[in-house]
């Protein structure tokens, strides 16, 4: 498959920083467009990973920060925006007084399910374009790269 963004510098074609930057921008643009189509321009695409990781079962604020690889303060700022959006609610954590639990509201659950449907369509487009095996190998490879870097930080 040919690259749709060929440069006149072949050494940059496989530059990992360029690849991730372009992909992140493309996903953000796609996500912003989808949010506008849903009639939800107030929800910022940068909140999406946090929102989706709260999920239908909920999560503590500390777990969310750890999962996202950010400080508790960084996660708290985004969580406040999610609560203000009406999609997320917080409750005192009975198991740990130092944290609180995050859950989706009824409206948040509807939004979550709609987003999941849209993501499934995007994944279908990806697999139609590059094949299921290539798509799964890409995701597995990215997960291994994340684990590699997380292990490096721990050492």
N, CA and C atoms as an extended XYZ file, in Angstrom:
465
Properties=species:S:1:pos:R:3:atomname:S:1:resname:S:1:resid:I:1 pbc="F F F"
N         0.844       -1.169        0.000 N   UNK     1
C         0.000        0.000        0.000 CA  UNK     1
C         0.890        1.234        0.000 C   UNK     1
N         0.587        2.173       -0.841 N   UNK     2
C         1.419        3.366       -0.911 CA  UNK     2
C         1.014        4.366        0.157 C   UNK     2
N         1.988        5.149        0.594 N   UNK     3
C         1.744        6.159        1.610 CA  UNK     3
C         1.051        7.350        0.973 C   UNK     3
N        -0.020        7.814        1.582 N   UNK     4
C        -0.781        8.934        1.030 CA  UNK     4
C        -0.136       10.279        1.338 C   UNK     4
N         0.839       10.300        2.199 N   UNK     5
C         1.494       11.545        2.588 CA  UNK     5
C         2.995       11.458        2.312 C   UNK     5
N         3.315       11.097        1.115 N   UNK     6
C         4.731       10.974        0.768 CA  UNK     6
C         5.403       12.336        0.848 C   UNK     6
N         6.632       12.317        1.315 N   UNK     7
C         7.420       13.540        1.368 CA  UNK     7
C         8.529       13.419        0.344 C   UNK     7
N         9.202       14.525        0.101 N   UNK     8
C        10.340       14.467       -0.816 CA  UNK     8
C        11.608       14.063       -0.068 C   UNK     8
N        11.456       13.707        1.197 N   UNK     9
C        12.583       13.247        2.009 CA  UNK     9
C        12.285       11.840        2.492 C   UNK     9
N        12.805       10.849        1.787 N   UNK    10
C        12.504        9.462        2.152 CA  UNK    10
C        12.888        9.114        3.587 C   UNK    10
N        13.898        9.793        4.137 N   UNK    11
C        14.309        9.495        5.509 CA  UNK    11
C        13.236        9.895        6.522 C   UNK    11
N        12.331       10.766        6.134 N   UNK    12
C        11.265       11.199        7.033 CA  UNK    12
C         9.997       10.358        6.910 C   UNK    12
N         9.925        9.568        5.864 N   UNK    13
C         8.721        8.783        5.587 CA  UNK    13
C         8.349        7.874        6.756 C   UNK    13
N         9.346        7.270        7.392 N   UNK    14
C         9.085        6.342        8.488 CA  UNK    14
C         9.507        6.917        9.843 C   UNK    14
N         9.619        8.228        9.914 N   UNK    15
C         9.970        8.894       11.166 CA  UNK    15
C         8.817        8.704       12.159 C   UNK    15
N         9.107        8.019       13.249 N   UNK    16
C         8.049        7.643       14.189 CA  UNK    16
C         7.355        8.857       14.799 C   UNK    16
N         8.099        9.930       15.037 N   UNK    17
C         7.491       11.124       15.617 CA  UNK    17
C         6.512       11.766       14.638 C   UNK    17
N         6.880       11.812       13.380 N   UNK    18
C         5.985       12.355       12.355 CA  UNK    18
C         4.750       11.473       12.223 C   UNK    18
N         4.965       10.162       12.198 N   UNK    19
C         3.850        9.225       12.027 CA  UNK    19
C         2.831        9.392       13.156 C   UNK    19
N         3.302        9.396       14.394 N   UNK    20
C         2.372        9.515       15.520 CA  UNK    20
C         1.704       10.884       15.562 C   UNK    20
N         2.451       11.917       15.218 N   UNK    21
C         1.878       13.265       15.205 CA  UNK    21
C         0.767       13.368       14.166 C   UNK    21
N         1.030       12.894       12.962 N   UNK    22
C         0.037       12.967       11.887 CA  UNK    22
C        -1.182       12.109       12.228 C   UNK    22
N        -0.958       10.909       12.758 N   UNK    23
C        -2.071       10.041       13.130 CA  UNK    23
C        -2.903       10.663       14.249 C   UNK    23
N        -2.245       11.213       15.261 N   UNK    24
C        -2.968       11.858       16.372 CA  UNK    24
C        -3.809       13.013       15.858 C   UNK    24
N        -3.227       13.829       15.011 N   UNK    25
C        -3.981       14.954       14.437 CA  UNK    25
C        -5.163       14.463       13.619 C   UNK    25
N        -4.943       13.434       12.813 N   UNK    26
C        -6.018       12.889       11.979 CA  UNK    26
C        -7.151       12.331       12.850 C   UNK    26
N        -6.797       11.617       13.914 N   UNK    27
C        -7.819       11.078       14.816 CA  UNK    27
C        -8.570       12.193       15.541 C   UNK    27
N        -7.842       13.221       15.975 N   UNK    28
C        -8.495       14.356       16.629 CA  UNK    28
C        -9.450       15.060       15.671 C   UNK    28
N        -9.006       15.282       14.436 N   UNK    29
C        -9.873       15.927       13.437 CA  UNK    29
C       -11.103       15.072       13.161 C   UNK    29
N       -10.897       13.771       13.004 N   UNK    30
C       -12.004       12.848       12.775 CA  UNK    30
C       -12.971       12.894       13.961 C   UNK    30
N       -12.424       12.836       15.175 N   UNK    31
C       -13.253       12.857       16.376 CA  UNK    31
C       -14.028       14.152       16.529 C   UNK    31
N       -13.369       15.284       16.280 N   UNK    32
C       -14.064       16.576       16.334 CA  UNK    32
C       -15.225       16.604       15.351 C   UNK    32
N       -14.976       16.104       14.147 N   UNK    33
C       -16.019       16.070       13.118 CA  UNK    33
C       -17.189       15.191       13.572 C   UNK    33
N       -16.886       14.030       14.144 N   UNK    34
C       -17.941       13.129       14.614 CA  UNK    34
C       -18.752       13.768       15.741 C   UNK    34
N       -18.070       14.465       16.645 N   UNK    35
C       -18.773       15.134       17.743 CA  UNK    35
C       -19.714       16.209       17.211 C   UNK    35
N       -19.263       16.935       16.196 N   UNK    36
C       -20.126       17.963       15.601 CA  UNK    36
C       -21.325       17.328       14.911 C   UNK    36
N       -21.105       16.200       14.225 N   UNK    37
C       -22.221       15.498       13.584 CA  UNK    37
C       -23.235       15.009       14.617 C   UNK    37
N       -22.749       14.681       15.804 N   UNK    38
C       -23.628       14.225       16.882 CA  UNK    38
C       -24.319       15.402       17.568 C   UNK    38
N       -23.964       16.613       17.153 N   UNK    39
C       -24.542       17.794       17.785 CA  UNK    39
C       -23.962       18.055       19.155 C   UNK    39
N       -22.688       17.729       19.329 N   UNK    40
C       -22.059       17.864       20.631 CA  UNK    40
C       -20.729       18.603       20.531 C   UNK    40
N       -20.751       19.861       20.118 N   UNK    41
C       -19.483       20.581       19.964 CA  UNK    41
C       -18.835       20.976       21.286 C   UNK    41
N       -19.570       20.889       22.407 N   UNK    42
C       -18.993       21.310       23.694 CA  UNK    42
C       -18.033       20.278       24.275 C   UNK    42
N       -18.136       19.034       23.810 N   UNK    43
C       -17.274       17.970       24.312 CA  UNK    43
C       -15.967       18.019       23.536 C   UNK    43
N       -14.870       18.244       24.228 N   UNK    44
C       -13.567       18.375       23.568 CA  UNK    44
C       -12.957       16.996       23.345 C   UNK    44
N       -12.421       16.776       22.174 N   UNK    45
C       -11.885       15.462       21.796 CA  UNK    45
C       -10.768       14.997       22.737 C   UNK    45
N       -10.041       15.926       23.347 N   UNK    46
C        -8.966       15.521       24.260 CA  UNK    46
C        -9.511       14.858       25.526 C   UNK    46
N       -10.804       15.029       25.810 N   UNK    47
C       -11.415       14.374       26.967 CA  UNK    47
C       -11.767       12.919       26.666 C   UNK    47
N       -11.828       12.565       25.388 N   UNK    48
C       -12.348       11.260       24.984 CA  UNK    48
C       -11.631       10.076       25.645 C   UNK    48
N       -10.289       10.032       25.669 N   UNK    49
C        -9.644        8.870       26.300 CA  UNK    49
C       -10.020        8.723       27.778 C   UNK    49
N       -10.155        9.842       28.477 N   UNK    50
C       -10.539        9.796       29.887 CA  UNK    50
C       -11.977        9.304       30.021 C   UNK    50
N       -12.857        9.888       29.222 N   UNK    51
C       -14.271        9.501       29.249 CA  UNK    51
C       -14.447        8.017       28.949 C   UNK    51
N       -13.809        7.539       27.892 N   UNK    52
C       -13.973        6.144       27.493 CA  UNK    52
C       -13.377        5.187       28.526 C   UNK    52
N       -12.345        5.624       29.258 N   UNK    53
C       -11.752        4.764       30.281 CA  UNK    53
C       -12.548        4.749       31.583 C   UNK    53
N       -13.442        5.703       31.765 N   UNK    54
C       -14.374        5.609       32.895 CA  UNK    54
C       -15.320        4.455       32.607 C   UNK    54
N       -15.775        4.392       31.373 N   UNK    55
C       -16.563        3.253       30.911 CA  UNK    55
C       -17.863        3.048       31.658 C   UNK    55
N       -18.532        1.979       31.332 N   UNK    56
C       -19.843        1.690       31.911 CA  UNK    56
C       -19.761        1.183       33.343 C   UNK    56
N       -18.582        0.700       33.763 N   UNK    57
C       -18.460        0.155       35.120 CA  UNK    57
C       -17.878        1.148       36.113 C   UNK    57
N       -17.341        2.272       35.649 N   UNK    58
C       -16.775        3.267       36.548 CA  UNK    58
C       -15.330        2.959       36.912 C   UNK    58
N       -14.693        3.942       37.539 N   UNK    59
C       -13.281        3.819       37.894 CA  UNK    59
C       -12.973        4.877       38.955 C   UNK    59
N       -11.973        4.643       39.782 N   UNK    60
C       -11.581        5.674       40.750 CA  UNK    60
C       -10.743        6.727       40.035 C   UNK    60
N       -10.724        7.921       40.600 N   UNK    61
C        -9.922        8.990       40.002 CA  UNK    61
C        -8.443        8.619       39.986 C   UNK    61
N        -7.972        7.926       41.024 N   UNK    62
C        -6.565        7.519       41.071 CA  UNK    62
C        -6.248        6.483       39.999 C   UNK    62
N        -7.150        5.512       39.816 N   UNK    63
C        -6.954        4.504       38.768 CA  UNK    63
C        -6.948        5.153       37.387 C   UNK    63
N        -7.842        6.119       37.190 N   UNK    64
C        -7.915        6.800       35.898 CA  UNK    64
C        -6.612        7.536       35.606 C   UNK    64
N        -6.084        8.250       36.590 N   UNK    65
C        -4.822        8.971       36.401 CA  UNK    65
C        -3.698        7.999       36.058 C   UNK    65
N        -3.629        6.890       36.776 N   UNK    66
C        -2.597        5.882       36.510 CA  UNK    66
C        -2.755        5.291       35.118 C   UNK    66
N        -3.969        4.923       34.777 N   UNK    67
C        -4.248        4.326       33.470 CA  UNK    67
C        -3.876        5.265       32.327 C   UNK    67
N        -4.130        6.557       32.522 N   UNK    68
C        -3.855        7.540       31.475 CA  UNK    68
C        -2.413        8.053       31.520 C   UNK    68
N        -1.683        7.715       32.568 N   UNK    69
C        -0.287        8.129       32.659 CA  UNK    69
C        -0.118        9.615       32.932 C   UNK    69
N        -1.048       10.182       33.712 N   UNK    70
C        -0.973       11.599       34.061 CA  UNK    70
C        -1.018       11.733       35.579 C   UNK    70
N        -0.716       12.929       36.059 N   UNK    71
C        -0.802       13.178       37.493 CA  UNK    71
C        -2.269       13.204       37.918 C   UNK    71
N        -2.497       13.048       39.210 N   UNK    72
C        -3.862       13.128       39.731 CA  UNK    72
C        -4.449       14.513       39.469 C   UNK    72
N        -3.598       15.538       39.552 N   UNK    73
C        -4.068       16.899       39.296 CA  UNK    73
C        -4.472       17.073       37.832 C   UNK    73
N        -3.684       16.494       36.935 N   UNK    74
C        -4.008       16.570       35.507 CA  UNK    74
C        -5.309       15.861       35.195 C   UNK    74
N        -5.488       14.689       35.778 N   UNK    75
C        -6.734       13.945       35.571 CA  UNK    75
C        -7.905       14.702       36.185 C   UNK    75
N        -7.685       15.297       37.346 N   UNK    76
C        -8.749       16.018       38.045 CA  UNK    76
C        -9.288       17.173       37.207 C   UNK    76
N        -8.409       17.867       36.519 N   UNK    77
C        -8.832       18.993       35.680 CA  UNK    77
C        -9.786       18.514       34.593 C   UNK    77
N        -9.443       17.416       33.943 N   UNK    78
C       -10.289       16.892       32.871 CA  UNK    78
C       -11.571       16.295       33.445 C   UNK    78
N       -11.473       15.624       34.586 N   UNK    79
C       -12.663       15.049       35.225 CA  UNK    79
C       -13.665       16.150       35.569 C   UNK    79
N       -13.181       17.289       36.054 N   UNK    80
C       -14.083       18.410       36.359 CA  UNK    80
C       -14.843       18.850       35.113 C   UNK    80
N       -14.156       18.881       33.977 N   UNK    81
C       -14.818       19.239       32.712 CA  UNK    81
C       -15.849       18.184       32.320 C   UNK    81
N       -15.517       16.912       32.531 N   UNK    82
C       -16.457       15.834       32.207 CA  UNK    82
C       -17.696       15.898       33.100 C   UNK    82
N       -17.493       16.226       34.367 N   UNK    83
C       -18.629       16.378       35.281 CA  UNK    83
C       -19.480       17.565       34.842 C   UNK    83
N       -18.829       18.671       34.483 N   UNK    84
C       -19.560       19.859       34.017 CA  UNK    84
C       -20.345       19.577       32.738 C   UNK    84
N       -19.866       18.638       31.929 N   UNK    85
C       -20.565       18.299       30.680 CA  UNK    85
C       -21.870       17.556       30.943 C   UNK    85
N       -22.009       17.013       32.150 N   UNK    86
C       -23.202       16.252       32.490 CA  UNK    86
C       -23.102       14.774       32.162 C   UNK    86
N       -21.940       14.334       31.684 N   UNK    87
C       -21.765       12.936       31.300 CA  UNK    87
C       -21.175       12.071       32.403 C   UNK    87
N       -20.582       12.695       33.406 N   UNK    88
C       -19.879       11.962       34.464 CA  UNK    88
C       -20.326       12.500       35.820 C   UNK    88
N       -20.408       11.603       36.783 N   UNK    89
C       -20.691       11.994       38.161 CA  UNK    89
C       -19.631       11.357       39.058 C   UNK    89
N       -19.422       11.948       40.217 N   UNK    90
C       -18.450       11.381       41.157 CA  UNK    90
C       -19.148       11.033       42.464 C   UNK    90
N       -18.611       10.027       43.121 N   UNK    91
C       -19.108        9.594       44.427 CA  UNK    91
C       -17.915        9.319       45.325 C   UNK    91
N       -18.141        9.486       46.612 N   UNK    92
C       -17.111        9.156       47.590 CA  UNK    92
C       -16.752        7.683       47.442 C   UNK    92
N       -15.464        7.387       47.522 N   UNK    93
C       -14.995        6.003       47.423 CA  UNK    93
C       -14.997        5.395       48.820 C   UNK    93
N       -15.895        4.450       49.061 N   UNK    94
C       -15.987        3.814       50.381 CA  UNK    94
C       -14.739        3.002       50.715 C   UNK    94
N       -14.070        2.481       49.712 N   UNK    95
C       -12.886        1.644       49.932 CA  UNK    95
C       -11.632        2.467       50.212 C   UNK    95
N       -11.600        3.736       49.760 N   UNK    96
C       -10.407        4.571       49.911 CA  UNK    96
C       -10.845        6.026       50.034 C   UNK    96
N       -10.764        6.562       51.234 N   UNK    97
C       -11.227        7.929       51.487 CA  UNK    97
C       -10.403        8.985       50.747 C   UNK    97
N        -9.218        8.600       50.253 N   UNK    98
C        -8.367        9.563       49.546 CA  UNK    98
C        -8.749        9.717       48.080 C   UNK    98
N        -9.684        8.910       47.608 N   UNK    99
C       -10.077        8.997       46.202 CA  UNK    99
C       -11.595        8.986       46.089 C   UNK    99
N       -12.068        9.177       44.897 N   UNK   100
C       -13.502        9.120       44.636 CA  UNK   100
C       -13.738        8.307       43.376 C   UNK   100
N       -14.943        7.784       43.271 N   UNK   101
C       -15.321        6.956       42.129 CA  UNK   101
C       -15.998        7.819       41.073 C   UNK   101
N       -15.727        7.489       39.825 N   UNK   102
C       -16.321        8.190       38.689 CA  UNK   102
C       -17.237        7.232       37.946 C   UNK   102
N       -18.417        7.710       37.627 N   UNK   103
C       -19.396        6.913       36.891 CA  UNK   103
C       -20.010        7.775       35.798 C   UNK   103
N       -20.481        7.125       34.757 N   UNK   104
C       -21.206        7.834       33.715 CA  UNK   104
C       -22.638        8.070       34.182 C   UNK   104
N       -23.176        9.228       33.822 N   UNK   105
C       -24.588        9.496       34.061 CA  UNK   105
C       -25.398        8.749       32.998 C   UNK   105
N       -26.708        8.793       33.095 N   UNK   106
C       -27.558        8.165       32.072 CA  UNK   106
C       -27.232        8.770       30.707 C   UNK   106
N       -27.121       10.092       30.669 N   UNK   107
C       -26.765       10.764       29.409 CA  UNK   107
C       -25.366       10.344       28.958 C   UNK   107
N       -24.463       10.197       29.918 N   UNK   108
C       -23.107        9.753       29.610 CA  UNK   108
C       -23.074        8.348       29.042 C   UNK   108
N       -23.917        7.468       29.561 N   UNK   109
C       -23.987        6.097       29.036 CA  UNK   109
C       -24.489        6.087       27.595 C   UNK   109
N       -25.496        6.915       27.308 N   UNK   110
C       -25.988        7.011       25.917 CA  UNK   110
C       -24.882        7.512       24.996 C   UNK   110
N       -24.182        8.551       25.447 N   UNK   111
C       -23.087        9.125       24.663 CA  UNK   111
C       -21.989        8.085       24.454 C   UNK   111
N       -21.642        7.356       25.509 N   UNK   112
C       -20.617        6.308       25.450 CA  UNK   112
C       -20.992        5.254       24.407 C   UNK   112
N       -22.229        4.800       24.441 N   UNK   113
C       -22.681        3.787       23.475 CA  UNK   113
C       -22.658        4.317       22.046 C   UNK   113
N       -23.052        5.572       21.855 N   UNK   114
C       -22.980        6.184       20.519 CA  UNK   114
C       -21.541        6.275       20.031 C   UNK   114
N       -20.645        6.686       20.914 N   UNK   115
C       -19.225        6.784       20.548 CA  UNK   115
C       -18.687        5.403       20.186 C   UNK   115
N       -19.036        4.387       20.959 N   UNK   116
C       -18.578        3.029       20.652 CA  UNK   116
C       -19.026        2.583       19.268 C   UNK   116
N       -20.254        2.901       18.893 N   UNK   117
C       -20.742        2.549       17.555 CA  UNK   117
C       -19.919        3.244       16.475 C   UNK   117
N       -19.608        4.507       16.690 N   UNK   118
C       -18.826        5.270       15.711 CA  UNK   118
C       -17.401        4.733       15.628 C   UNK   118
N       -16.820        4.386       16.777 N   UNK   119
C       -15.465        3.820       16.794 CA  UNK   119
C       -15.448        2.481       16.061 C   UNK   119
N       -16.477        1.677       16.261 N   UNK   120
C       -16.560        0.393       15.546 CA  UNK   120
C       -16.588        0.599       14.038 C   UNK   120
N       -17.291        1.626       13.582 N   UNK   121
C       -17.318        1.927       12.144 CA  UNK   121
C       -15.934        2.341       11.646 C   UNK   121
N       -15.224        3.142       12.448 N   UNK   122
C       -13.865        3.541       12.062 CA  UNK   122
C       -12.958        2.317       11.995 C   UNK   122
N       -13.056        1.438       12.974 N   UNK   123
C       -12.244        0.220       12.958 CA  UNK   123
C       -12.579       -0.649       11.748 C   UNK   123
N       -13.837       -0.695       11.350 N   UNK   124
C       -14.213       -1.426       10.138 CA  UNK   124
C       -13.569       -0.789        8.909 C   UNK   124
N       -13.571        0.545        8.862 N   UNK   125
C       -12.905        1.235        7.749 CA  UNK   125
C       -11.419        0.895        7.717 C   UNK   125
N       -10.787        0.887        8.893 N   UNK   126
C        -9.367        0.543        8.964 CA  UNK   126
C        -9.126       -0.875        8.454 C   UNK   126
N        -9.932       -1.819        8.928 N   UNK   127
C        -9.706       -3.208        8.511 CA  UNK   127
C       -10.025       -3.405        7.032 C   UNK   127
N       -10.992       -2.657        6.513 N   UNK   128
C       -11.261       -2.720        5.069 CA  UNK   128
C       -10.083       -2.165        4.274 C   UNK   128
N        -9.424       -1.157        4.821 N   UNK   129
C        -8.316       -0.505        4.119 CA  UNK   129
C        -7.022       -1.311        4.193 C   UNK   129
N        -6.675       -1.789        5.395 N   UNK   130
C        -5.373       -2.460        5.543 CA  UNK   130
C        -5.485       -3.942        5.869 C   UNK   130
N        -6.691       -4.429        6.077 N   UNK   131
C        -6.883       -5.837        6.408 CA  UNK   131
C        -6.917       -6.051        7.911 C   UNK   131
N        -7.688       -7.039        8.318 N   UNK   132
C        -7.861       -7.318        9.748 CA  UNK   132
C        -6.545       -7.715       10.409 C   UNK   132
N        -5.759       -8.541        9.722 N   UNK   133
C        -4.487       -8.985       10.304 CA  UNK   133
C        -3.552       -7.792       10.522 C   UNK   133
N        -3.408       -6.926        9.516 N   UNK   134
C        -2.541       -5.754        9.671 CA  UNK   134
C        -3.045       -4.830       10.777 C   UNK   134
N        -4.351       -4.643       10.831 N   UNK   135
C        -4.909       -3.778       11.876 CA  UNK   135
C        -4.615       -4.364       13.261 C   UNK   135
N        -4.901       -5.649       13.451 N   UNK   136
C        -4.644       -6.284       14.749 CA  UNK   136
C        -3.161       -6.284       15.095 C   UNK   136
N        -2.298       -6.524       14.110 N   UNK   137
C        -0.855       -6.469       14.352 CA  UNK   137
C        -0.422       -5.062       14.749 C   UNK   137
N        -1.014       -4.055       14.123 N   UNK   138
C        -0.685       -2.665       14.463 CA  UNK   138
C        -1.072       -2.366       15.902 C   UNK   138
N        -2.286       -2.715       16.277 N   UNK   139
C        -2.745       -2.472       17.652 CA  UNK   139
C        -1.870       -3.235       18.647 C   UNK   139
N        -1.596       -4.502       18.365 N   UNK   140
C        -0.738       -5.292       19.258 CA  UNK   140
C         0.657       -4.696       19.361 C   UNK   140
N         1.199       -4.239       18.246 N   UNK   141
C         2.516       -3.610       18.257 CA  UNK   141
C         2.522       -2.323       19.065 C   UNK   141
N         1.494       -1.513       18.909 N   UNK   142
C         1.408       -0.267       19.675 CA  UNK   142
C         1.298       -0.549       21.172 C   UNK   142
N         0.526       -1.550       21.537 N   UNK   143
C         0.420       -1.921       22.951 CA  UNK   143
C         1.767       -2.375       23.507 C   UNK   143
N         2.536       -3.098       22.711 N   UNK   144
C         3.870       -3.526       23.145 CA  UNK   144
C         4.811       -2.332       23.289 C   UNK   144
N         4.699       -1.354       22.387 N   UNK   145
C         5.530       -0.150       22.503 CA  UNK   145
C         5.177        0.638       23.760 C   UNK   145
N         3.899        0.722       24.068 N   UNK   146
C         3.478        1.400       25.295 CA  UNK   146
C         4.050        0.670       26.508 C   UNK   146
N         3.924       -0.645       26.542 N   UNK   147
C         4.460       -1.434       27.659 CA  UNK   147
C         5.970       -1.254       27.774 C   UNK   147
N         6.664       -1.218       26.642 N   UNK   148
C         8.106       -1.006       26.631 CA  UNK   148
C         8.450        0.299       27.347 C   UNK   148
N         7.753        1.372       26.993 N   UNK   149
C         8.051        2.670       27.598 CA  UNK   149
C         7.614        2.736       29.058 C   UNK   149
N         6.508        2.099       29.385 N   UNK   150
C         6.085        2.069       30.788 CA  UNK   150
C         7.092        1.303       31.633 C   UNK   150
N         7.638        0.214       31.107 N   UNK   151
C         8.661       -0.543       31.828 CA  UNK   151
C         9.928        0.278       32.010 C   UNK   151
N        10.298        1.070       30.997 N   UNK   152
C        11.498        1.914       31.092 CA  UNK   152
C        11.342        2.951       32.196 C   UNK   152
N        10.146        3.498       32.348 N   UNK   153
C         9.894        4.507       33.373 CA  UNK   153
C        10.011        3.897       34.763 C   UNK   153
N         9.583        2.648       34.920 N   UNK   154
C         9.621        1.974       36.219 CA  UNK   154
C        11.038        1.667       36.672 C   UNK   154
N        11.965        1.530       35.729 N   UNK   155
C        13.341        1.138       36.075 CA  UNK   155
C        14.168        2.293       36.530 C   UNK   155
